[in-house]
Amino acid sequence: MLTRPLCVVSLACCSASFGDVVVDGTREAAYPPPIESQTCTTGFGDSTDALCDRSDGGSELCNIHALVANGVLHIFVGGNLESNFNKFDLFIDAKQGGQNALRTDNADIDFNGLNRMGGNPGMTFDTCFTADFFLTVTNGGDPLAMYANVAQLLTLGGGAGQYLGQGVPCATPIIGKSGVIVAMNNSNALGVGGDGGSTKGAAAVETGIEIAIPLTLLGYDSAIQQNIRFVAFINSSDHSYASNQFMAPLAAGSGNLGEPRNINFANVVGNQYAMLVVDPNEPTCPPTPPACVSDINGDGVTDASDLTLLLSGWGVCP
Ligand SMILES: [Ca+2]
Ligand SMILES: [Ca+2]
Ligand SMILES: [Ca+2]
C-alpha cells in the first residue's frame, strides 16, 4: 500500500507543484482559512531568528490548513520545527478502523519512535478518532537536513512503514517513493510567543511544514468516510515528551503534556483533532460497518456454525 509510484508531481529544483499548491513550506492562497489556530504559547521555545532553513530558538504549531485536490491531500501547518531533531508528529484519521489508542506492534520507523508512544496504555485520542496513518518529520545536523517517515496504523497493528528520505528545509522537499512530499520553511519569527507571550499572531503565520499525501495511500473512500481528521504535535527527538503545541490546540495556558503513552485526549477538555469537513452532516463517529447477512449467529464470521443454524431451520417458516 505504501508503494504507489510517483506520477502526479512535476518537479522544479525546489518545490513540488500541484497546480495552485506548491509543496514548499509556504501557504498558498488556494488553501482555505485555517481549520484551527493555536491558543497556547509554546512550551518548546519561541523561534525568533527568522532564518528560512534553521530554527534554533524553538518549535511552535500556529495553525493548520488542509484541502483535497486531484486525489491528493494537502496539509499546511504554520510554525517552526527546532533544528535539534525534535519531531513534528501527525496522525490522520481518513477511514474506518485504525487505532484509538496506539499499539506497540506498528511498523518500526524512526528508531521505533512510533511504537515508543504505544502501549501501557498508549497515547489515546478523542473518542471516535481512529488513526490510520502516521507521518513524522525532523530536522537538524550540519549541514542541515530534514528527514521523514510514514506508517500505516491498522486496527490490529502490523501495518507497513517507510522512510521517505531526506531533504533540506527551505530548499529541497522530501519526495517519498509512495508519493508523499514534505517541505519545511522555518522563517516564522512571530506566531505564538513563549512564556508570558501572546498567541494573537497564530492564524497569520504563512510558513511552516507542508505535506502532500495521495488519497489512495490513505485508503480514503469518500463513499464510506468523507471528513478527514488530524492530530499534529511537537514531540521530543525520541518521541518521548510531548509539548503543548497541538493541532487542534489544548486549552489556553496548558503546559507540555510529557510522556505520550499517558496522554488520553478523552480526558482533556475539547477535541484535540482538526477536521477537514467535506460533508458537514457526517456523524463524528463513523457508522459501524453494516452487518453481514450471512453471519446468522452474529459472531463476525460466516462459517459452518452459520450453515448449521441455517440447515436446522430449513423448511417452512411458521
Ligand atoms: Ca506551499
Ligand atoms: Ca480511522
Ligand atoms: Ca513565535
mmCIF file of C-alpha atoms and ligand atoms in Angstrom:
data_model
loop_
_atom_site.group_PDB
_atom_site.id
_atom_site.type_symbol
_atom_site.label_atom_id
_atom_site.label_comp_id
_atom_site.label_asym_id
_atom_site.label_seq_id
_atom_site.Cartn_x
_atom_site.Cartn_y
_atom_site.Cartn_z
ATOM 1 C CA MET A 1 0.000 0.000 0.000
ATOM 2 C CA LEU A 2 2.945 2.303 0.527
ATOM 3 C CA THR A 3 4.463 1.697 -2.869
ATOM 4 C CA ARG A 4 2.354 3.904 -5.134
ATOM 5 C CA PRO A 5 4.617 5.255 -7.876
ATOM 6 C CA LEU A 6 5.178 8.963 -8.115
ATOM 7 C CA CYS A 7 3.202 10.057 -11.139
ATOM 8 C CA VAL A 8 1.327 13.239 -10.335
ATOM 9 C CA VAL A 9 4.149 15.553 -9.410
ATOM 10 C CA SER A 10 6.013 17.964 -11.631
ATOM 11 C CA LEU A 11 9.345 18.872 -10.134
ATOM 12 C CA ALA A 12 11.220 22.113 -10.161
ATOM 13 C CA CYS A 13 14.521 22.422 -8.359
ATOM 14 C CA CYS A 14 12.975 23.455 -5.029
ATOM 15 C CA SER A 15 9.389 22.525 -4.830
ATOM 16 C CA ALA A 16 6.705 20.124 -5.962
ATOM 17 C CA SER A 17 3.783 21.726 -7.748
ATOM 18 C CA PHE A 18 0.133 20.643 -7.863
ATOM 19 C CA GLY A 19 -1.431 23.487 -9.804
ATOM 20 C CA ASP A 20 -2.265 26.208 -7.298
ATOM 21 C CA VAL A 21 -0.461 24.471 -4.443
ATOM 22 C CA VAL A 22 3.320 24.259 -4.332
ATOM 23 C CA VAL A 23 4.705 21.964 -1.638
ATOM 24 C CA ASP A 24 7.408 24.305 -0.400
ATOM 25 C CA GLY A 25 6.567 25.120 3.231
ATOM 26 C CA THR A 26 4.758 28.354 2.333
ATOM 27 C CA ARG A 27 0.968 28.598 2.354
ATOM 28 C CA GLU A 28 -0.606 29.455 -0.988
ATOM 29 C CA ALA A 29 -3.851 31.415 -1.371
ATOM 30 C CA ALA A 30 -5.513 28.219 -2.597
ATOM 31 C CA TYR A 31 -5.698 26.923 0.970
ATOM 32 C CA PRO A 32 -8.959 27.689 2.761
ATOM 33 C CA PRO A 33 -8.845 29.612 6.063
ATOM 34 C CA PRO A 34 -7.236 27.783 8.998
ATOM 35 C CA ILE A 35 -9.183 24.890 10.472
ATOM 36 C CA GLU A 36 -7.611 25.696 13.827
ATOM 37 C CA SER A 37 -5.250 28.304 15.283
ATOM 38 C CA GLN A 38 -3.004 27.970 18.319
ATOM 39 C CA THR A 39 -4.265 29.118 21.722
ATOM 40 C CA CYS A 40 -1.194 28.183 23.804
ATOM 41 C CA THR A 41 2.130 29.983 23.949
ATOM 42 C CA THR A 42 4.862 27.490 23.158
ATOM 43 C CA GLY A 43 6.451 25.411 25.904
ATOM 44 C CA PHE A 44 9.204 24.312 23.490
ATOM 45 C CA GLY A 45 10.823 27.704 22.846
ATOM 46 C CA ASP A 46 9.945 30.712 20.691
ATOM 47 C CA SER A 47 11.872 30.866 17.417
ATOM 48 C CA THR A 48 12.836 34.458 16.649
ATOM 49 C CA ASP A 49 15.860 34.092 14.342
ATOM 50 C CA ALA A 50 13.742 34.291 11.144
ATOM 51 C CA LEU A 51 16.079 32.008 9.192
ATOM 52 C CA CYS A 52 14.370 30.247 6.321
ATOM 53 C CA ASP A 53 16.122 26.926 6.875
ATOM 54 C CA ARG A 54 17.032 26.652 10.577
ATOM 55 C CA SER A 55 15.073 27.173 13.748
ATOM 56 C CA ASP A 56 17.425 27.329 16.709
ATOM 57 C CA GLY A 57 15.052 29.053 19.114
ATOM 58 C CA GLY A 58 12.287 26.510 19.359
ATOM 59 C CA SER A 59 9.158 24.935 17.920
ATOM 60 C CA GLU A 60 5.543 26.029 17.627
ATOM 61 C CA LEU A 61 2.424 24.991 15.727
ATOM 62 C CA CYS A 62 0.384 28.085 14.884
ATOM 63 C CA ASN A 63 -2.368 26.927 12.537
ATOM 64 C CA ILE A 64 -3.478 24.077 10.281
ATOM 65 C CA HIS A 65 -4.998 24.223 6.809
ATOM 66 C CA ALA A 66 -5.995 21.368 4.521
ATOM 67 C CA LEU A 67 -7.538 20.752 1.134
ATOM 68 C CA VAL A 68 -8.072 17.901 -1.300
ATOM 69 C CA ALA A 69 -7.281 18.437 -4.967
ATOM 70 C CA ASN A 70 -6.810 15.934 -7.776
ATOM 71 C CA GLY A 71 -6.661 12.945 -5.477
ATOM 72 C CA VAL A 72 -4.066 14.465 -3.159
ATOM 73 C CA LEU A 73 -4.499 15.621 0.441
ATOM 74 C CA HIS A 74 -2.573 18.829 1.110
ATOM 75 C CA ILE A 75 -1.800 19.884 4.669
ATOM 76 C CA PHE A 76 -0.139 23.108 5.743
ATOM 77 C CA VAL A 77 0.833 23.680 9.376
ATOM 78 C CA GLY A 78 2.185 27.140 10.134
ATOM 79 C CA GLY A 79 5.038 27.397 12.646
ATOM 80 C CA ASN A 80 8.575 26.182 13.285
ATOM 81 C CA LEU A 81 10.352 22.919 13.987
ATOM 82 C CA GLU A 82 13.533 23.378 16.003
ATOM 83 C CA SER A 83 16.663 22.132 14.214
ATOM 84 C CA ASN A 84 17.623 19.832 17.081
ATOM 85 C CA PHE A 85 15.873 16.680 15.808
ATOM 86 C CA ASN A 86 12.706 17.336 17.769
ATOM 87 C CA LYS A 87 9.714 15.872 15.952
ATOM 88 C CA PHE A 88 6.614 17.031 14.148
ATOM 89 C CA ASP A 89 4.206 14.112 14.589
ATOM 90 C CA LEU A 90 0.998 13.849 12.568
ATOM 91 C CA PHE A 91 -1.794 11.284 12.876
ATOM 92 C CA ILE A 92 -4.548 11.130 10.260
ATOM 93 C CA ASP A 93 -7.983 9.510 10.539
ATOM 94 C CA ALA A 94 -9.250 9.095 6.987
ATOM 95 C CA LYS A 95 -11.182 5.812 7.016
ATOM 96 C CA GLN A 96 -12.964 3.293 9.186
ATOM 97 C CA GLY A 97 -10.878 1.168 11.504
ATOM 98 C CA GLY A 98 -7.472 2.189 12.804
ATOM 99 C CA GLN A 99 -6.228 2.873 16.310
ATOM 100 C CA ASN A 100 -7.894 4.997 19.015
ATOM 101 C CA ALA A 101 -5.091 4.010 21.379
ATOM 102 C CA LEU A 102 -1.635 3.497 19.901
ATOM 103 C CA ARG A 103 -0.366 -0.072 19.844
ATOM 104 C CA THR A 104 3.191 -1.318 20.227
ATOM 105 C CA ASP A 105 3.205 -3.565 17.154
ATOM 106 C CA ASN A 106 3.124 -0.967 14.413
ATOM 107 C CA ALA A 107 5.907 -0.602 11.859
ATOM 108 C CA ASP A 108 9.376 0.071 13.274
ATOM 109 C CA ILE A 109 10.082 3.518 11.843
ATOM 110 C CA ASP A 110 12.265 6.372 13.098
ATOM 111 C CA PHE A 111 14.165 4.193 15.584
ATOM 112 C CA ASN A 112 10.874 2.619 16.690
ATOM 113 C CA GLY A 113 9.586 6.053 17.698
ATOM 114 C CA LEU A 114 6.006 5.277 16.724
ATOM 115 C CA ASN A 115 5.833 2.228 18.964
ATOM 116 C CA ARG A 116 7.524 4.278 21.709
ATOM 117 C CA MET A 117 4.209 6.138 22.015
ATOM 118 C CA GLY A 118 2.100 2.978 22.196
ATOM 119 C CA GLY A 119 1.073 0.560 24.912
ATOM 120 C CA ASN A 120 0.664 0.746 28.685
ATOM 121 C CA PRO A 121 -1.860 2.276 27.965
ATOM 122 C CA GLY A 122 -0.662 4.114 24.832
ATOM 123 C CA MET A 123 -1.444 7.559 23.525
ATOM 124 C CA THR A 124 -5.235 7.659 23.281
ATOM 125 C CA PHE A 125 -7.127 10.029 21.029
ATOM 126 C CA ASP A 126 -10.542 11.591 21.456
ATOM 127 C CA THR A 127 -13.451 9.198 21.266
ATOM 128 C CA CYS A 128 -14.041 8.051 17.674
ATOM 129 C CA PHE A 129 -10.682 9.344 16.367
ATOM 130 C CA THR A 130 -9.118 6.208 14.952
ATOM 131 C CA ALA A 131 -5.710 6.947 13.444
ATOM 132 C CA ASP A 132 -4.974 5.233 10.139
ATOM 133 C CA PHE A 133 -1.755 6.942 9.104
ATOM 134 C CA PHE A 134 1.284 8.440 10.810
ATOM 135 C CA LEU A 135 3.893 10.843 9.470
ATOM 136 C CA THR A 136 6.856 12.235 11.369
ATOM 137 C CA VAL A 137 9.316 14.932 10.291
ATOM 138 C CA THR A 138 12.528 16.164 11.892
ATOM 139 C CA ASN A 139 15.487 18.404 11.043
ATOM 140 C CA GLY A 140 18.966 19.077 12.351
ATOM 141 C CA GLY A 141 22.680 18.496 11.801
ATOM 142 C CA ASP A 142 25.392 20.386 9.985
ATOM 143 C CA PRO A 143 24.876 20.625 7.089
ATOM 144 C CA LEU A 144 21.211 20.969 7.951
ATOM 145 C CA ALA A 145 18.897 18.218 6.662
ATOM 146 C CA MET A 146 15.365 17.046 7.277
ATOM 147 C CA TYR A 147 14.016 13.503 7.372
ATOM 148 C CA ALA A 148 10.558 11.938 7.322
ATOM 149 C CA ASN A 149 8.886 8.571 7.895
ATOM 150 C CA VAL A 150 5.355 7.279 7.418
ATOM 151 C CA ALA A 151 3.414 4.267 8.694
ATOM 152 C CA GLN A 152 0.020 2.649 8.336
ATOM 153 C CA LEU A 153 -1.940 2.209 11.542
ATOM 154 C CA LEU A 154 -4.108 -0.868 11.146
ATOM 155 C CA THR A 155 -6.749 -1.833 13.683
ATOM 156 C CA LEU A 156 -4.793 -4.919 14.682
ATOM 157 C CA GLY A 157 -1.309 -3.460 14.182
ATOM 158 C CA GLY A 158 1.398 -4.736 11.873
ATOM 159 C CA GLY A 159 0.977 -2.138 9.127
ATOM 160 C CA ALA A 160 3.633 -1.077 6.650
ATOM 161 C CA GLY A 161 6.113 1.702 7.275
ATOM 162 C CA GLN A 162 8.569 3.600 5.119
ATOM 163 C CA TYR A 163 11.463 6.005 5.479
ATOM 164 C CA LEU A 164 10.676 8.725 2.946
ATOM 165 C CA GLY A 165 14.186 10.067 2.575
ATOM 166 C CA GLN A 166 15.841 13.372 3.287
ATOM 167 C CA GLY A 167 15.648 16.948 2.113
ATOM 168 C CA VAL A 168 16.747 20.406 3.171
ATOM 169 C CA PRO A 169 14.419 22.928 4.849
ATOM 170 C CA CYS A 170 13.724 25.933 2.650
ATOM 171 C CA ALA A 171 15.486 24.284 -0.295
ATOM 172 C CA THR A 172 14.634 20.695 -1.191
ATOM 173 C CA PRO A 173 11.434 18.821 -0.268
ATOM 174 C CA ILE A 174 11.473 15.189 0.751
ATOM 175 C CA ILE A 175 9.831 13.175 -2.010
ATOM 176 C CA GLY A 176 8.986 9.624 -0.989
ATOM 177 C CA LYS A 177 8.532 6.679 -3.326
ATOM 178 C CA SER A 178 4.960 6.430 -2.045
ATOM 179 C CA GLY A 179 4.148 9.889 -3.452
ATOM 180 C CA VAL A 180 4.273 11.630 -0.065
ATOM 181 C CA ILE A 181 6.011 15.021 -0.205
ATOM 182 C CA VAL A 182 7.202 17.030 2.791
ATOM 183 C CA ALA A 183 8.583 20.564 2.765
ATOM 184 C CA MET A 184 9.623 22.957 5.528
ATOM 185 C CA ASN A 185 10.223 26.679 5.889
ATOM 186 C CA ASN A 186 11.395 27.918 9.286
ATOM 187 C CA SER A 187 11.105 31.679 8.554
ATOM 188 C CA ASN A 188 8.382 32.353 11.111
ATOM 189 C CA ALA A 189 9.552 34.689 13.897
ATOM 190 C CA LEU A 190 6.088 35.759 15.063
ATOM 191 C CA GLY A 191 3.141 33.414 15.576
ATOM 192 C CA VAL A 192 2.855 32.498 19.224
ATOM 193 C CA GLY A 193 5.314 33.620 21.870
ATOM 194 C CA GLY A 194 6.935 31.740 24.712
ATOM 195 C CA ASP A 195 6.023 32.004 28.382
ATOM 196 C CA GLY A 196 4.274 35.300 29.061
ATOM 197 C CA GLY A 197 3.849 35.958 25.344
ATOM 198 C CA SER A 198 0.840 36.252 23.096
ATOM 199 C CA THR A 199 -0.968 33.909 20.714
ATOM 200 C CA LYS A 200 -2.582 36.689 18.695
ATOM 201 C CA GLY A 201 -0.363 36.159 15.668
ATOM 202 C CA ALA A 202 -1.061 32.433 15.310
ATOM 203 C CA ALA A 203 -3.561 32.488 12.454
ATOM 204 C CA ALA A 204 -1.425 34.760 10.269
ATOM 205 C CA VAL A 205 1.665 32.519 10.019
ATOM 206 C CA GLU A 206 2.268 31.574 6.384
ATOM 207 C CA THR A 207 5.388 29.424 6.659
ATOM 208 C CA GLY A 208 5.931 26.069 8.295
ATOM 209 C CA ILE A 209 5.514 22.434 7.321
ATOM 210 C CA GLU A 210 3.671 21.460 4.154
ATOM 211 C CA ILE A 211 2.717 17.914 3.199
ATOM 212 C CA ALA A 212 1.078 16.204 0.232
ATOM 213 C CA ILE A 213 -0.304 12.649 0.544
ATOM 214 C CA PRO A 214 -2.075 10.693 -2.226
ATOM 215 C CA LEU A 215 -5.579 9.744 -1.060
ATOM 216 C CA THR A 216 -5.032 6.203 -2.315
ATOM 217 C CA LEU A 217 -2.189 5.821 0.170
ATOM 218 C CA LEU A 218 -4.578 6.756 2.980
ATOM 219 C CA GLY A 219 -7.140 4.182 1.820
ATOM 220 C CA TYR A 220 -9.584 7.080 1.565
ATOM 221 C CA ASP A 221 -13.001 6.149 0.206
ATOM 222 C CA SER A 222 -15.475 9.050 0.150
ATOM 223 C CA ALA A 223 -18.358 6.585 -0.124
ATOM 224 C CA ILE A 224 -17.595 5.478 3.450
ATOM 225 C CA GLN A 225 -15.930 8.369 5.288
ATOM 226 C CA GLN A 226 -15.549 11.834 3.802
ATOM 227 C CA ASN A 227 -14.244 14.023 6.610
ATOM 228 C CA ILE A 228 -10.517 13.766 7.347
ATOM 229 C CA ARG A 229 -9.194 14.430 10.840
ATOM 230 C CA PHE A 230 -5.726 15.338 12.049
ATOM 231 C CA VAL A 231 -3.792 15.299 15.296
ATOM 232 C CA ALA A 232 -0.470 17.129 14.952
ATOM 233 C CA PHE A 233 2.008 17.998 17.695
ATOM 234 C CA ILE A 234 5.605 18.734 18.534
ATOM 235 C CA ASN A 235 7.428 15.941 20.330
ATOM 236 C CA SER A 236 10.941 15.399 21.650
ATOM 237 C CA SER A 237 13.616 13.830 19.453
ATOM 238 C CA ASP A 238 12.830 10.273 20.621
ATOM 239 C CA HIS A 239 9.033 10.765 20.680
ATOM 240 C CA SER A 240 9.080 10.528 24.483
ATOM 241 C CA TYR A 241 7.986 14.017 25.609
ATOM 242 C CA ALA A 242 5.057 15.858 24.028
ATOM 243 C CA SER A 243 4.987 19.649 24.004
ATOM 244 C CA ASN A 244 1.895 21.818 24.483
ATOM 245 C CA GLN A 245 1.831 22.600 20.756
ATOM 246 C CA PHE A 246 -1.022 20.539 19.372
ATOM 247 C CA MET A 247 -3.424 20.933 16.452
ATOM 248 C CA ALA A 248 -6.240 21.171 17.392
ATOM 249 C CA PRO A 249 -4.882 23.164 20.333
ATOM 250 C CA LEU A 250 -5.032 22.426 24.024
ATOM 251 C CA ALA A 251 -6.864 24.858 26.279
ATOM 252 C CA ALA A 252 -5.106 28.213 26.667
ATOM 253 C CA GLY A 253 -2.487 28.090 29.395
ATOM 254 C CA SER A 254 -1.864 24.339 29.107
ATOM 255 C CA GLY A 255 1.688 23.155 29.737
ATOM 256 C CA ASN A 256 3.695 20.468 27.969
ATOM 257 C CA LEU A 257 1.982 17.079 28.186
ATOM 258 C CA GLY A 258 5.118 14.976 28.575
ATOM 259 C CA GLU A 259 5.012 11.163 28.306
ATOM 260 C CA PRO A 260 2.949 10.418 25.176
ATOM 261 C CA ARG A 261 1.915 6.947 26.397
ATOM 262 C CA ASN A 262 -0.016 8.507 29.247
ATOM 263 C CA ILE A 263 -1.926 11.077 27.189
ATOM 264 C CA ASN A 264 -5.651 10.391 26.902
ATOM 265 C CA PHE A 265 -7.450 13.100 24.956
ATOM 266 C CA ALA A 266 -10.820 11.740 26.007
ATOM 267 C CA ASN A 267 -9.906 13.209 29.421
ATOM 268 C CA VAL A 268 -8.784 16.580 28.021
ATOM 269 C CA VAL A 269 -11.366 19.340 27.548
ATOM 270 C CA GLY A 270 -12.400 19.783 23.911
ATOM 271 C CA ASN A 271 -11.381 17.792 20.858
ATOM 272 C CA GLN A 272 -7.656 17.676 20.140
ATOM 273 C CA TYR A 273 -8.134 16.969 16.457
ATOM 274 C CA ALA A 274 -8.656 19.252 13.490
ATOM 275 C CA MET A 275 -11.182 18.197 10.872
ATOM 276 C CA LEU A 276 -11.251 18.883 7.147
ATOM 277 C CA VAL A 277 -15.015 18.959 6.644
ATOM 278 C CA VAL A 278 -16.114 17.505 3.325
ATOM 279 C CA ASP A 279 -19.614 16.521 4.482
ATOM 280 C CA PRO A 280 -20.954 18.664 7.356
ATOM 281 C CA ASN A 281 -23.691 16.104 8.012
ATOM 282 C CA GLU A 282 -21.348 13.178 8.526
ATOM 283 C CA PRO A 283 -21.508 11.896 12.102
ATOM 284 C CA THR A 284 -18.395 12.485 14.197
ATOM 285 C CA CYS A 285 -18.240 8.788 14.915
ATOM 286 C CA PRO A 286 -18.293 6.877 11.632
ATOM 287 C CA PRO A 287 -21.161 4.386 11.437
ATOM 288 C CA THR A 288 -20.226 0.811 12.183
ATOM 289 C CA PRO A 289 -19.897 -1.354 9.092
ATOM 290 C CA PRO A 290 -23.171 -2.990 8.011
ATOM 291 C CA ALA A 291 -23.830 -6.434 9.435
ATOM 292 C CA CYS A 292 -23.117 -9.357 7.137
ATOM 293 C CA VAL A 293 -26.459 -11.051 6.342
ATOM 294 C CA SER A 294 -24.836 -14.480 6.126
ATOM 295 C CA ASP A 295 -23.410 -14.144 9.663
ATOM 296 C CA ILE A 296 -26.531 -15.641 11.237
ATOM 297 C CA ASN A 297 -25.183 -16.045 14.784
ATOM 298 C CA GLY A 298 -23.566 -12.608 14.665
ATOM 299 C CA ASP A 299 -20.065 -13.679 15.730
ATOM 300 C CA GLY A 300 -18.371 -11.687 12.984
ATOM 301 C CA VAL A 301 -17.579 -14.536 10.578
ATOM 302 C CA THR A 302 -19.608 -16.635 8.176
ATOM 303 C CA ASP A 303 -18.693 -20.268 8.774
ATOM 304 C CA ALA A 304 -20.046 -23.779 9.401
ATOM 305 C CA SER A 305 -21.871 -22.708 12.564
ATOM 306 C CA ASP A 306 -23.987 -20.315 10.495
ATOM 307 C CA LEU A 307 -24.645 -23.069 7.954
ATOM 308 C CA THR A 308 -25.716 -25.406 10.786
ATOM 309 C CA LEU A 309 -28.135 -22.787 12.049
ATOM 310 C CA LEU A 310 -29.494 -22.319 8.554
ATOM 311 C CA LEU A 311 -29.930 -26.073 7.972
ATOM 312 C CA SER A 312 -31.558 -26.565 11.384
ATOM 313 C CA GLY A 313 -34.168 -24.040 10.416
ATOM 314 C CA TRP A 314 -34.653 -25.436 6.902
ATOM 315 C CA GLY A 315 -38.261 -25.776 5.732
ATOM 316 C CA VAL A 316 -41.455 -23.825 6.076
ATOM 317 C CA CYS A 317 -41.123 -20.800 8.335
ATOM 318 C CA PRO A 318 -44.013 -20.801 10.824
HETATM 319 CA CA CA B 1 3.161 25.888 -0.448
HETATM 320 CA CA CA B 2 -9.821 5.567 11.127
HETATM 321 CA CA CA B 3 6.783 32.521 17.664
#
